[in-house]
Every structure is written in structure tokens, then in C-alpha cells.
Amino acid sequence: MTSYPRHIPTAGGTPVHPSLLPKVGGPAPSHYPIANLHRQHVDLEEPGPDPERRILAHDDVARWLHSEAFVRLLAFVQAASHASVGKTCTGARSELEEAGDEAHPAIRTLLALLDTLDRWIDETPPEPQRARFGNKAFRTWMERLNTELPALVDPFPSVARLDLIAYLSDSFGNATRLDYGSGHELAFVCFLTCLDVVRFFADDDLSYVAVVVFARYLEVVRRIQETYTLEPAGSHGVWGLDDFQFVSYYWGSAQLIDHEHLTPRCITKKDVVSHFARDYMYLACIDFIYKMKQGPFFEHSPMLYDISGVPLWSKVNSGLLKMYIAEVLSKFPIVQHMKFGELLPFRPVDALTV
Amino acid sequence: MGTSDLDRQIAQLRKCELIKESEVRELCNKAREILIEEANVQRVDAPVTICGDIHGQFYDLMELFSVGHDCPDTNYLFMGDFVDRGFYSVETFLLLLALKVRYPDRITLIRGNHESRQITQVYGFYDECLRKYGSVNVWRYCCEIFDYLALAALVDDRILCVHGGLSPSITTLDQIRTIDRKQEVPHDGAMCDLLWSDPEEIDGWGVSPRGAGYLFGGDVVAAFLHANNLELIARAHQLVMEGYKHMFKDTVVTVWSAPNYCYRCGNVAAILELDDKLNRNFVIFHPASQDARGIPAKKATPDYFL
């Protein structure tokens, strides 16, 4: 039986109460928030080994939850959330443009990469023949990704090369099954975490990582999902947040914290969602659901519908992080596919040094 | 529990109404007595209608019974994955189980990879039981029943029905018969493979991207059919846009019975009707119309957000 972390380590200060407890027969998750972690950086002189799977049996999940990789990932994910509070995607894009071509090179490099991948979709149209479900042209797109990856990661720190290739190759879906799921989204978040760990992002880049870079990633994967009719990989159905994404909602909810007019309830209004989708990732995701699913919203997306009843975006935000840890990061069927190298190491975290 | 009690429970479940926890316990006790007598490869006589994944899509199961006609007027064989993902895994599974207890020779239930303690704790059935009954007891009773479900079915000694597919550890049906099936689905090995594997356009065996089971090619199927004097492997486990899909010159067919999967996939569903001469007829069906679908009970704010 999976055991959840007994504590999430904190950077000095008071120890944290368990925010999650084992599910079977155990009490409900506590109200205590997850501690704020500091972003982790390393200065590697040499590249580490090619990342490998390490979660091979259910017992390994607990090891993952107590690993350095987990802390580094969580710290980065939290930091990107904090840096997104109150920022719109459109506003952030304008800021970038105004700052000039020389500013925020890290962000621009990532956008160029995503633009390239987007262009490949145009160059690899879906095949007309009827396969089981997903379109086989996606295999062609993925082959191109895997062939070009070594060149694609050239602009990034060479010490992270193997890690970046490993995570990027898993970020867009599975070529054999023609599916996409939260594990693929997680791989992309790992990719971004690795870049942060090797100090690719300047501190003032952080506010663009989620609302510009990740927002662009979402545009690309939504196109891929739609164009190649990818299956929802391991969807939790009505018991999950979304067939494909999760972090998008977490980072997206941060954008809406303290918004004057848009409350969590607004997602039930299709026209409001559609109007503000370009500004807010959370709403863009809901907009996509309205586009792709049939029937009443409360029937096909009950979790998101229930969350719309939460009074504050800040509560949505903190709740989603807990839910992400419990429903995605702690689940063997998803994390069994994760890879670990030197930038996201499987070794146990020393809580005192965090 | 008499026949009239069972009939009442079936009538209730057909209206998508829950039966009491104590009734579930009794139903599962009765079901266990029946299932324990079934073989790992349960023999089934044609005519029979073979169905794929349901995943808690209760109203679409009603649609299936509408096009395929009710049990026991039609004999049915369900190839697993009754639970998870949908709103109504509890009602779906309990109805099928009640029908099994009421008409044991008219309906056969074999195990899917979702009939598992570990999987149901991830994909929704556990959460649903907790929400609908306020305790995990129903989940526990059902998981125990899962352990008793047959691993495969054999129709007239010619058509093998299994949820996933083949295993590199299995070349003969007798090898399936020797498995000790009364356990949680293992992480690997023959029993796991039967519930997790997928056919693929490859030669021989391949690593499965699912992380369990294998991919198997047409040559593997041909050898297996020949060695066991079979004509077809019917299986489920994979979403099919058109409800059913043949592979390897019609020696494997995937049958998928959950229409408009996840409310997004826009797929139709299918059932495979076999007549007494094993002639195959596929019947396609669509999701139940909106007004035929019940309104799921509104849930409280998830604990994470309190």
C-alpha cells in the first residue's frame, strides 16, 4: 500500500504537519498547507547518466516521494505558481515583446522550441485511414521529435543534455498507444525543473515559465491531442480533474488569485470562459473541455464543477497542489514511467539540508 | 436470500438505485459460491453475446441491453473492466453480479485489469464506493469477488475470450487452467499478461508501453490458435472508434462497449453476437440519449479544498 510522505521538508523553520495520510481506512487529508520550498540548484561540472526508470514496484512510490527529485520538482512547481499570481498570459506576452529581443533569452529559446514542434503538426497532417482510435501520423511526428531531439536541445546547458532529451521525448504522448496523459505533462514539468536546477532561468524569468512557456506548451499539446485524436491515457474519468492535464489548472489557478471579477464559479459560464481563455490557462483548459466534450458540464467534469464552488482561487490553488501530490505524483500507474538522473535524483532527501 | 429478493434487487439496480450495504454483502457471498465453481477458462455455449469494457457507464449498459436484448433472454459474456472512470461503477457491477447470481448459466463475467484493488484505488471505484456508502466495505466485498472471476472463457471450444490478450508464459489453454487465480492481479506473470496485453503489428513479443503485460504480433496469435484448435481470440481492453476492430486476418477482434468514452472520444460501442453455429454479428450502439441519463448526485467540495 502506498504510504504518503509523513512530512514535506521545509527550508528551516517549523516542521510541517502531514498534509496527506494513507487513504485506506485513514483520516481525511489535513487542512495544513504544504510548506513553501526553496528552488534547488546544482552546479554540475559533468553531465550525469542517462535518466532511467526507478519506480518498478509499488514500494518504490514511497521512495520517490521522499527523494531529492520530489523535492526539486515540488519546489519548482510551487515557485512557478507563486510567480504566476495575478499575471495574464496576454499581459506577460506583451511584457516580453516590450522588453526587446535580447531580454529573457531562456524564455525565448523555449518558445522557439515549442514553435518548431507546433510547425511539425502542420507538416504532418493526420492520415486518412481508420486506425483503432488515435491517428498513426502521430508516430511520424514522434519519430521526428526523437530524431531531432539532440539538435533541439543544443541551445540548452550541455550538462543537462541527456536529462532534457529524456524528459522532452516523453512530454508529448506515447507513440505506440497514441495517447497522452498527466504522465506526459509531468515529463514536461520535469524538463522545466531540470532547466531550473542548472540555473537556466534567471530569477526574473520565473514569472514567464508558467504563463508564457507552459501556456504555449498547452497550445501545442492541445493541437496534437485534437489533430491526432489521441486517447486519454489512464484517464480517471469523472473521478479525475481532466483527461489530459493537471498542472495547467494548478498554475492557472495562481493567475486568477485575487482577481476582482472572475471567481471560481465563472467556469460554469461558457461565454465568460471563452472570452478570457486567452488570458488565463485555467479558463483555456475549461474552454477546451467545452469544445471537446458532450453533455452537461456537471456530468462530464464533476470534479472541476465541484471545484467551481470553492470560494477563493487561493483555496483552489492550494487544494490542487495537494490533489496533484495525492492523485498524480503518488500513483504508481503514472509515476512508474518517470525517469531519474542526476538532475532529478532518486536518492533520499536529507530533510535537514533542504 | 430468496429469488424474489434478488429480483427486487435487480429491479432496483436496473433503475440505477443502490441496494443496501448488507444486501451487497449477501449478494457477494452468493456470487462467491457460484464463481468459486467456475474454471479459470470457463466453458460457455453458443449462442452468446460478447461484450467489452463498460467502465461504470451504467446508462450506456442499459443501451447495450436494449440493442442486445435483456438477460436472460440473451446469453451474455462480459470481458471485464466493469468499474472505474464512469459515474456508476457500483450500480453497473452490482447489476451484472446480481444477474449472475440470478441466472448463472446465462451470463458469464471474466476479469479485466481494472478488477483489482490497486487499480480501483486510482481510477475511481474506491472513491465511488466511499462516496455512495460512506465506508469502504462495499469496495472490499467487490474486490474479493474480483479475485474469484474467471480469467478467460471458451465458447464452444473455438473462441477464446480474454480481457487483454496473450502471455509469453502461455502456449496452451491447459497452462491457463493451472494458474491459481484467487488473488489480486499480480504485477507480472501469466495471470497479469492475460488481463493487460495488447495485439500490435509486430513480429513476436514486444514491451508494453502500459508497464504491464506485453505486445503480441500476428505470428504469436497464429501459433496459439493452431496449438489450441481455436478460430478466434475475442478481447477488449483498448478503445476502438468503431466499437470493434479485427486484426491479423480476423483472428483477433477487440470489442469495446463503452460509447463516447470519457464523454469526449466520440466512439460508438459494439457487442459481438454469436449464433449457435458461431456466426459473428457485430451490433453497434451509441450512448444513451441525454434524457435517458440520470443526474449524478452532486458531491460535496473535495477535502483538498476545505
XYZ file of C-alpha atoms in Angstrom:
660
model
C 0.000 0.000 0.000
C 1.377 3.377 -0.953
C 2.360 5.494 2.017
C 2.290 9.191 1.560
C 5.148 11.395 2.818
C 4.983 11.800 6.552
C 6.256 15.306 6.133
C 7.196 17.596 3.313
C 10.547 19.047 4.328
C 10.858 22.750 4.783
C 13.732 25.141 4.350
C 14.397 25.793 8.001
C 11.699 26.787 10.446
C 8.832 24.799 11.792
C 8.373 21.192 10.758
C 5.334 20.543 8.614
C 2.371 18.513 9.666
C 1.491 15.666 7.346
C -0.744 17.072 4.677
C -1.654 13.711 3.310
C -2.233 10.416 5.003
C -2.646 6.899 3.660
C -6.055 6.592 2.101
C -7.345 3.177 3.095
C -9.087 3.500 6.436
C -7.165 6.642 7.220
C -8.432 10.103 8.107
C -9.085 12.730 5.504
C -6.255 14.968 4.303
C -5.494 17.596 6.880
C -6.020 21.296 6.419
C -2.385 22.122 6.876
C -0.773 23.690 3.862
C 2.277 22.239 2.199
C 5.348 24.183 3.205
C 6.956 26.544 0.755
C 10.121 25.035 -0.556
C 13.136 26.826 -1.956
C 14.133 26.152 -5.540
C 17.028 23.760 -5.753
C 20.069 24.482 -7.901
C 23.165 22.440 -8.605
C 26.387 23.238 -10.388
C 27.300 20.111 -12.246
C 30.665 20.015 -13.916
C 29.913 16.923 -15.879
C 26.689 15.550 -17.225
C 25.041 12.832 -15.192
C 23.957 9.465 -16.546
C 21.053 8.929 -18.935
C 17.913 9.075 -16.762
C 16.257 5.732 -16.053
C 13.096 4.411 -14.507
C 13.455 3.644 -10.828
C 9.848 3.159 -9.707
C 9.460 -0.502 -10.578
C 7.164 -1.747 -7.810
C 4.578 -0.137 -5.574
C 7.029 0.121 -2.670
C 9.174 2.414 -4.785
C 6.476 5.083 -4.789
C 7.245 5.941 -1.160
C 10.935 6.190 -2.054
C 10.079 8.609 -4.862
C 8.004 10.737 -2.503
C 10.975 11.001 -0.136
C 13.539 11.633 -2.881
C 15.535 14.674 -3.877
C 13.776 14.555 -7.222
C 10.428 15.024 -5.497
C 11.652 17.997 -3.503
C 13.236 19.655 -6.529
C 10.112 19.121 -8.614
C 7.768 20.350 -5.907
C 9.919 23.391 -5.141
C 9.978 24.423 -8.772
C 6.264 23.789 -9.295
C 5.416 25.902 -6.235
C 7.807 28.684 -7.213
C 6.359 28.893 -10.696
C 2.891 29.086 -9.155
C 3.858 31.939 -6.832
C 5.464 33.739 -9.753
C 2.244 33.490 -11.766
C -0.086 35.168 -9.293
C -2.098 37.889 -10.963
C -0.383 37.545 -14.339
C -2.279 37.057 -17.568
C -0.830 35.129 -20.496
C -1.522 38.009 -22.851
C -0.083 40.592 -20.443
C 3.061 38.547 -19.933
C 3.486 38.126 -23.696
C 3.234 41.882 -24.163
C 5.810 42.460 -21.435
C 8.179 40.106 -23.206
C 7.722 41.871 -26.501
C 8.274 45.268 -24.949
C 11.395 44.081 -23.168
C 13.084 43.559 -26.548
C 14.663 40.604 -28.332
C 17.688 40.440 -26.045
C 15.711 40.133 -22.844
C 14.753 36.805 -21.251
C 16.758 34.603 -23.636
C 15.827 31.477 -21.685
C 12.133 32.080 -22.302
C 12.682 32.907 -25.967
C 14.699 29.749 -26.529
C 11.886 27.641 -25.096
C 9.262 29.429 -27.168
C 11.330 28.831 -30.300
C 11.468 25.124 -29.482
C 7.696 24.934 -28.990
C 7.076 26.925 -32.174
C 9.143 24.365 -34.074
C 7.148 21.464 -32.657
C 3.929 23.276 -33.488
C 5.054 23.739 -37.079
C 5.697 19.999 -37.363
C 1.996 19.397 -36.761
C 1.232 21.389 -39.921
C 3.886 19.380 -41.743
C 2.497 16.039 -40.505
C -1.211 16.038 -41.252
C -3.403 13.207 -39.917
C -3.614 10.152 -42.145
C -6.969 9.463 -43.743
C -7.204 5.764 -42.922
C -9.148 4.446 -39.947
C -6.950 3.092 -37.190
C -8.200 1.760 -33.854
C -8.530 5.248 -32.444
C -5.508 7.535 -32.484
C -4.081 8.666 -35.808
C -0.889 6.931 -36.909
C 0.553 10.176 -38.269
C 1.367 10.919 -34.642
C 4.013 8.194 -34.852
C 5.616 10.135 -37.684
C 5.551 13.312 -35.586
C 7.116 11.454 -32.657
C 9.785 9.873 -34.856
C 10.743 13.324 -35.997
C 10.885 14.504 -32.371
C 13.179 11.666 -31.378
C 15.420 12.137 -34.405
C 15.740 15.878 -33.942
C 15.924 15.976 -30.144
C 19.727 16.062 -29.934
C 19.738 19.155 -32.147
C 16.730 20.671 -30.396
C 18.470 20.629 -27.016
C 21.631 22.302 -28.353
C 20.654 25.771 -27.122
C 20.298 24.476 -23.547
C 23.056 23.816 -20.994
C 25.028 20.868 -22.325
C 25.475 19.417 -18.862
C 21.732 18.695 -18.848
C 21.620 17.256 -22.330
C 20.683 13.659 -21.582
C 18.120 14.683 -18.973
C 16.453 17.174 -21.301
C 16.281 14.634 -24.112
C 14.823 12.003 -21.787
C 12.072 14.267 -20.438
C 11.217 16.017 -23.686
C 10.809 12.722 -25.508
C 8.083 11.781 -23.013
C 6.339 15.148 -22.989
C 4.042 14.820 -25.958
C 2.386 11.426 -25.672
C 3.058 7.784 -26.411
C 3.741 6.779 -29.997
C 2.754 3.128 -29.595
C -0.513 3.703 -27.771
C -1.281 7.001 -29.495
C -2.273 8.520 -26.184
C -1.448 11.428 -23.885
C -1.948 11.787 -20.141
C -0.857 13.513 -16.950
C 2.367 11.499 -17.016
C 3.385 13.218 -20.243
C 2.564 16.614 -18.796
C 4.671 15.626 -15.769
C 7.586 14.811 -18.069
C 7.462 18.335 -19.462
C 7.368 19.771 -15.943
C 10.432 17.637 -15.175
C 12.080 19.119 -18.267
C 11.438 22.624 -16.954
C 12.583 21.644 -13.462
C 15.878 20.365 -14.820
C 16.438 23.650 -16.621
C 15.789 25.490 -13.384
C 18.084 23.189 -11.421
C 21.011 24.047 -13.713
C 20.185 27.748 -13.387
C 18.939 28.176 -16.941
C 16.228 30.515 -15.685
C 17.129 33.892 -14.265
C 15.026 34.928 -11.300
C 13.041 37.357 -13.409
C 12.308 34.594 -15.935
C 10.258 32.666 -13.430
C 7.113 34.691 -13.905
C 7.082 33.698 -17.586
C 7.741 29.998 -17.207
C 4.149 29.035 -16.442
C 2.106 31.810 -18.034
C 4.087 32.003 -21.272
C 6.180 28.870 -21.808
C 3.845 26.317 -20.266
C 0.828 28.080 -21.757
C 2.475 27.672 -25.166
C 3.205 24.004 -24.426
C -0.503 23.576 -23.682
C -1.424 25.105 -27.031
C 0.892 22.672 -28.792
C -0.322 19.576 -26.944
C -3.968 20.529 -27.376
C -3.332 20.738 -31.114
C -1.613 17.369 -31.003
C -4.435 15.813 -28.962
C -7.021 17.123 -31.369
C -5.190 16.661 -34.668
C -4.149 13.079 -33.984
C -7.197 12.178 -31.831
C -5.013 10.915 -29.039
C -6.604 8.722 -26.434
C -6.746 9.990 -22.870
C -4.010 7.881 -21.304
C -5.077 6.422 -17.992
C -7.836 8.923 -17.522
C -9.564 8.816 -14.149
C -12.777 9.655 -15.972
C -15.292 11.512 -13.826
C -13.054 10.910 -10.795
C -10.185 12.927 -12.178
C -9.731 16.584 -12.886
C -9.165 16.383 -16.637
C -8.414 13.608 -19.130
C -5.120 15.165 -20.173
C -3.837 17.963 -17.938
C -3.379 18.823 -14.269
C -0.515 21.245 -13.658
C -2.205 23.628 -16.090
C -5.013 24.002 -13.559
C -2.634 24.468 -10.645
C -0.531 27.134 -12.321
C -3.638 28.505 -13.998
C -5.420 28.993 -10.677
C -2.479 31.072 -9.401
C -3.039 33.537 -12.236
C -6.570 34.168 -11.016
C -5.759 34.681 -7.327
C -7.347 37.925 -6.120
C -8.948 38.617 -9.492
C -11.526 41.334 -8.968
C -14.329 39.847 -11.017
C -13.603 36.279 -12.066
C -14.461 33.828 -9.296
C -14.102 30.039 -9.432
C -17.845 29.931 -10.187
C -17.237 31.672 -13.534
C -16.202 28.405 -15.208
C -19.863 27.449 -15.425
C -20.439 30.347 -17.816
C -19.312 29.229 -21.238
C -19.171 32.711 -22.762
C -17.066 34.108 -19.913
C -14.696 31.170 -20.183
C -14.362 31.599 -23.907
C -13.742 35.340 -23.623
C -10.983 35.078 -21.014
C -9.398 31.843 -22.260
C -6.572 33.691 -23.978
C -5.632 35.411 -20.715
C -5.899 32.544 -18.281
C -4.648 28.960 -18.651
C -7.304 27.606 -16.290
C -10.038 29.026 -18.489
C -8.303 27.918 -21.680
C -8.400 24.357 -20.333
C -12.087 24.652 -19.437
C -12.765 26.173 -22.854
C -11.124 23.151 -24.488
C -13.326 20.841 -22.439
C -16.451 22.703 -23.562
C -15.235 22.277 -27.110
C -14.366 18.591 -26.910
C -16.922 17.048 -24.564
C -20.632 16.427 -24.977
C -23.360 16.745 -22.395
C -23.772 18.974 -19.336
C -20.581 20.169 -17.674
C -21.536 18.807 -14.246
C -21.896 15.343 -15.767
C -18.691 15.084 -17.792
C -16.452 17.143 -15.492
C -17.840 16.820 -11.992
C -14.548 17.454 -10.202
C -13.994 20.749 -11.978
C -17.643 21.551 -11.402
C -17.311 20.868 -7.676
C -14.163 22.985 -7.500
C -16.110 25.856 -9.039
C -17.946 26.005 -5.725
C -14.761 26.810 -3.782
C -14.958 30.484 -2.761
C -11.410 31.643 -3.463
C -8.841 30.956 -6.182
C -6.157 30.783 -3.487
C -8.016 27.826 -1.990
C -8.364 26.262 -5.423
C -4.631 26.724 -5.892
C -3.538 25.191 -2.595
C -6.107 22.400 -2.907
C -4.922 21.499 -6.396
C -1.357 21.076 -5.203
C -2.473 18.643 -2.512
C -4.622 16.868 -5.057
C -1.726 16.711 -7.535
C 0.505 15.055 -4.956
C -2.227 12.634 -3.879
C -3.815 11.812 -7.234
C -0.919 12.043 -9.676
C 2.500 12.032 -8.009
C 1.575 9.290 -5.529
C 0.011 6.948 -8.080
C 2.068 4.054 -9.345
C 0.394 3.729 -12.766
C 1.545 7.279 -13.593
C 4.887 7.639 -11.873
C 6.151 4.181 -12.852
C 7.075 5.821 -16.175
C 9.149 8.617 -14.603
C 12.866 8.738 -15.200
C 15.575 9.792 -12.760
C 19.095 11.034 -13.415
C 21.443 13.414 -11.710
C 19.234 16.474 -12.018
C 16.173 14.730 -10.621
C 17.898 12.153 -8.420
C 16.128 9.162 -6.950
C 18.237 9.213 -3.799
C 16.548 10.023 -0.475
C 16.384 13.655 0.502
C 18.191 14.740 3.605
C 15.489 16.858 5.201
C 17.968 18.847 7.254
C 19.801 20.144 4.242
C 16.700 21.302 2.398
C -31.837 -14.526 0.120
C -34.708 -15.796 -1.997
C -35.359 -15.388 -5.676
C -37.920 -12.657 -5.056
C -35.385 -10.667 -3.013
C -32.902 -10.999 -5.835
C -35.487 -9.979 -8.406
C -36.305 -6.925 -6.328
C -32.642 -6.005 -6.119
C -32.223 -6.475 -9.845
C -35.236 -4.246 -10.475
C -33.764 -1.600 -8.201
C -30.346 -1.757 -9.777
C -31.905 -1.541 -13.243
C -33.274 1.844 -12.163
C -29.747 2.783 -11.095
C -30.716 2.679 -7.434
C -28.298 1.346 -4.871
C -29.020 -1.685 -2.747
C -28.107 -1.656 0.936
C -24.605 -2.494 2.130
C -25.928 -5.595 3.928
C -27.571 -6.691 0.675
C -24.289 -6.197 -1.151
C -22.557 -8.429 1.359
C -25.152 -11.150 0.916
C -25.092 -10.819 -2.852
C -21.312 -11.157 -2.874
C -21.492 -14.203 -0.603
C -23.897 -15.848 -3.035
C -21.815 -14.821 -6.024
C -18.696 -16.279 -4.481
C -20.373 -19.672 -4.147
C -21.105 -19.646 -7.859
C -17.822 -18.180 -9.095
C -15.680 -20.482 -6.990
C -17.016 -23.393 -9.062
C -16.041 -21.764 -12.344
C -12.865 -22.705 -14.119
C -10.066 -20.298 -14.990
C -11.153 -20.877 -18.576
C -14.893 -21.011 -18.207
C -16.727 -23.026 -20.863
C -19.593 -21.170 -22.475
C -22.078 -22.482 -25.029
C -23.157 -20.528 -28.071
C -25.355 -18.647 -28.779
C -23.857 -15.884 -26.675
C -23.313 -12.115 -26.932
C -19.813 -10.976 -26.089
C -19.244 -7.524 -24.581
C -16.165 -5.400 -23.859
C -15.319 -2.671 -21.336
C -18.175 -0.881 -19.561
C -16.268 1.322 -17.080
C -19.211 2.348 -14.967
C -21.202 3.780 -17.887
C -24.490 2.487 -16.480
C -26.891 4.223 -18.836
C -24.874 3.024 -21.784
C -25.085 -0.517 -20.360
C -28.867 -0.069 -20.435
C -28.478 0.855 -24.084
C -26.433 -2.319 -24.600
C -29.218 -4.445 -23.095
C -31.701 -2.608 -25.255
C -29.922 -3.470 -28.508
C -28.767 -6.903 -27.384
C -31.968 -7.729 -25.534
C -32.197 -8.394 -21.843
C -30.542 -11.114 -19.885
C -31.662 -13.953 -19.592
C -33.378 -13.832 -22.986
C -29.922 -13.345 -24.427
C -26.874 -15.122 -23.071
C -24.069 -12.712 -22.246
C -20.335 -12.831 -21.738
C -18.715 -9.671 -20.340
C -14.948 -9.431 -20.744
C -14.143 -7.353 -17.665
C -13.478 -3.685 -16.829
C -16.937 -3.161 -15.356
C -15.708 -0.456 -12.991
C -13.640 2.774 -12.817
C -13.820 6.045 -14.722
C -17.614 6.249 -15.036
C -20.124 7.597 -12.535
C -21.872 4.347 -11.847
C -19.323 1.591 -11.365
C -21.155 0.393 -8.262
C -24.566 0.069 -9.885
C -23.014 -1.407 -13.035
C -21.046 -4.116 -11.278
C -23.738 -4.987 -8.756
C -26.344 -5.334 -11.511
C -24.115 -7.674 -13.502
C -23.306 -9.624 -10.350
C -26.978 -9.887 -9.384
C -27.801 -11.128 -12.877
C -25.023 -13.682 -12.496
C -26.461 -14.934 -9.218
C -29.987 -14.982 -10.617
C -29.127 -16.557 -13.974
C -25.731 -18.211 -13.506
C -25.843 -20.097 -16.791
C -26.982 -17.097 -18.807
C -24.255 -14.619 -18.033
C -20.516 -15.022 -17.684
C -18.240 -12.405 -16.164
C -14.494 -12.611 -16.656
C -11.866 -10.426 -15.028
C -10.405 -7.249 -16.501
C -7.288 -5.412 -15.371
C -9.493 -2.908 -13.532
C -10.963 -5.649 -11.324
C -8.091 -5.057 -8.951
C -7.611 -3.457 -5.540
C -4.679 -1.388 -6.700
C -6.224 -0.139 -9.912
C -9.620 0.683 -8.384
C -7.917 2.864 -5.789
C -6.526 5.011 -8.577
C -9.281 5.114 -11.169
C -12.407 5.807 -9.195
C -14.269 2.702 -7.992
C -12.869 3.010 -4.483
C -13.803 6.698 -4.332
C -17.260 5.929 -5.649
C -17.911 3.216 -3.048
C -16.765 5.518 -0.276
C -18.951 8.326 -1.535
C -22.067 6.230 -2.075
C -21.877 4.054 1.035
C -19.811 6.154 3.417
C -17.466 3.245 4.079
C -15.064 1.019 2.170
C -16.895 -2.204 2.947
C -18.679 -2.491 -0.409
C -15.346 -1.912 -2.140
C -13.789 -4.683 -0.076
C -16.629 -7.107 -0.803
C -16.391 -6.401 -4.525
C -12.608 -6.739 -4.601
C -12.951 -10.137 -3.009
C -15.370 -11.132 -5.747
C -12.921 -9.851 -8.363
C -10.452 -12.447 -7.095
C -12.949 -15.201 -7.962
C -13.701 -14.088 -11.505
C -12.580 -16.423 -14.264
C -9.587 -15.304 -16.315
C -10.974 -16.362 -19.675
C -13.926 -18.007 -21.362
C -14.066 -20.539 -24.156
C -17.074 -20.539 -26.458
C -17.790 -23.955 -27.996
C -14.099 -24.847 -27.736
C -13.384 -22.488 -30.643
C -13.392 -18.889 -29.465
C -11.214 -17.761 -26.580
C -12.358 -14.656 -24.736
C -9.913 -12.824 -22.529
C -9.763 -9.194 -21.381
C -6.260 -8.233 -22.560
C -4.507 -10.862 -24.602
C -1.812 -13.479 -24.668
C 1.222 -14.200 -22.497
C 4.694 -15.405 -23.410
C 4.300 -17.786 -20.448
C 1.238 -19.434 -22.002
C 1.173 -21.605 -25.106
C -1.765 -23.866 -24.204
C -5.157 -23.403 -22.591
C -4.169 -26.018 -20.010
C -1.465 -23.680 -18.788
C -4.133 -21.074 -18.079
C -6.110 -23.732 -16.221
C -3.229 -24.355 -13.816
C -2.981 -20.754 -12.626
C -4.095 -20.029 -9.074
C -6.363 -17.146 -9.912
C -7.787 -16.379 -6.471
C -5.539 -13.433 -5.759
C -5.028 -9.784 -6.512
C -3.879 -9.299 -10.117
C -0.099 -9.787 -9.965
C 2.349 -7.205 -11.344
C 3.706 -9.673 -13.856
C 3.425 -13.252 -14.974
C 0.797 -15.165 -16.899
C -2.289 -14.001 -14.999
C -1.217 -10.366 -15.310
C -0.457 -10.709 -19.030
C -3.877 -12.187 -19.849
C -5.509 -9.062 -18.417
C -3.020 -6.447 -19.678
C -1.551 -7.444 -23.056
C -2.375 -5.855 -26.414
C -2.126 -7.091 -30.006
C 0.227 -4.997 -32.143
C 1.527 -5.004 -35.715
C 4.890 -6.514 -34.777
C 6.571 -9.902 -35.032
C 6.649 -11.913 -31.853
C 6.536 -10.167 -28.479
C 7.177 -6.570 -27.508
C 7.486 -4.486 -24.359
C 4.119 -2.988 -23.445
C 4.004 0.798 -23.033
C 1.379 0.239 -20.330
C 4.034 -1.073 -17.943
C 2.280 -4.445 -17.580
C 1.610 -7.286 -19.985
C 3.141 -7.468 -23.456
C 2.508 -6.575 -27.056
C 1.981 -9.634 -29.244
C 2.034 -9.996 -33.006
C 0.054 -11.932 -35.599
C 2.565 -14.779 -35.682
C 2.065 -15.358 -31.948
C -1.694 -15.438 -32.444
C -1.490 -17.849 -35.371
C 0.669 -20.245 -33.368
C -1.610 -20.055 -30.353
C -4.776 -20.646 -32.361
C -3.194 -23.584 -34.119
C -1.850 -25.180 -30.949
C -5.219 -24.903 -29.215
C -7.525 -25.594 -32.144
C -9.180 -22.193 -31.912
C -10.576 -19.905 -34.590
C -10.658 -16.523 -32.832
C -9.460 -14.559 -29.835
C -12.036 -12.036 -28.679
C -10.745 -9.431 -26.294
C -11.399 -5.891 -25.060
C -9.049 -3.535 -23.130
C -8.495 -0.987 -25.906
C -10.695 1.869 -27.065
C -11.988 1.386 -30.609
C -13.522 4.241 -32.553
C -15.867 1.950 -34.458
C -16.765 -0.241 -31.494
C -14.922 -3.292 -32.742
C -11.760 -3.958 -34.709
C -10.311 -7.027 -36.330
C -6.622 -7.735 -36.588
C -4.402 -10.393 -38.102
C -6.839 -11.556 -40.796
C -9.776 -11.634 -38.391
C -8.110 -13.941 -35.893
C -8.262 -11.305 -33.154
C -11.144 -8.972 -32.515
C -11.272 -6.145 -29.992
C -14.766 -5.438 -28.699
C -15.341 -2.160 -26.867
C -18.676 -1.491 -25.171
C -18.299 1.988 -23.673
C -19.680 4.538 -26.166
C -18.374 8.119 -26.235
C -15.672 7.146 -23.809
C -14.837 9.890 -21.297
C -17.590 11.962 -22.912
C -15.061 13.059 -25.493
C -13.908 10.245 -27.709
C -17.000 10.175 -29.880
C -16.662 6.445 -30.408
C -19.514 4.033 -30.897
C -19.673 0.803 -28.905
C -20.175 -2.765 -30.032
C -21.251 -6.205 -28.931
C -20.455 -9.432 -30.741
C -23.408 -11.763 -31.222
C -22.505 -15.385 -31.847
C -25.269 -17.669 -33.030
C -25.325 -21.387 -32.295
C -23.104 -22.000 -35.337
C -20.627 -19.365 -34.162
C -21.537 -16.984 -36.974
C -20.464 -13.487 -35.956
C -22.694 -10.432 -35.982
C -21.482 -7.123 -34.609
C -24.098 -4.770 -33.261
C -23.112 -1.140 -32.896
C -24.697 1.145 -30.345
C -24.446 4.788 -29.336
C -24.515 6.459 -25.937
C -27.886 6.650 -24.203
C -29.621 9.908 -25.047
C -29.331 12.796 -22.616
C -32.864 12.412 -21.290
C -32.306 8.729 -20.614
C -29.346 9.515 -18.416
C -29.868 10.148 -14.754
C -28.443 13.160 -12.993
C -25.468 12.180 -10.863
C -25.786 13.194 -7.243
C -23.992 16.441 -6.500
C -20.896 15.903 -4.459
C -19.549 17.935 -1.585
C -16.437 20.063 -2.012
C -13.485 17.713 -2.205
C -11.477 17.574 1.029
C -8.429 19.100 -0.623
C -10.178 22.465 -0.885
C -11.595 22.844 2.586
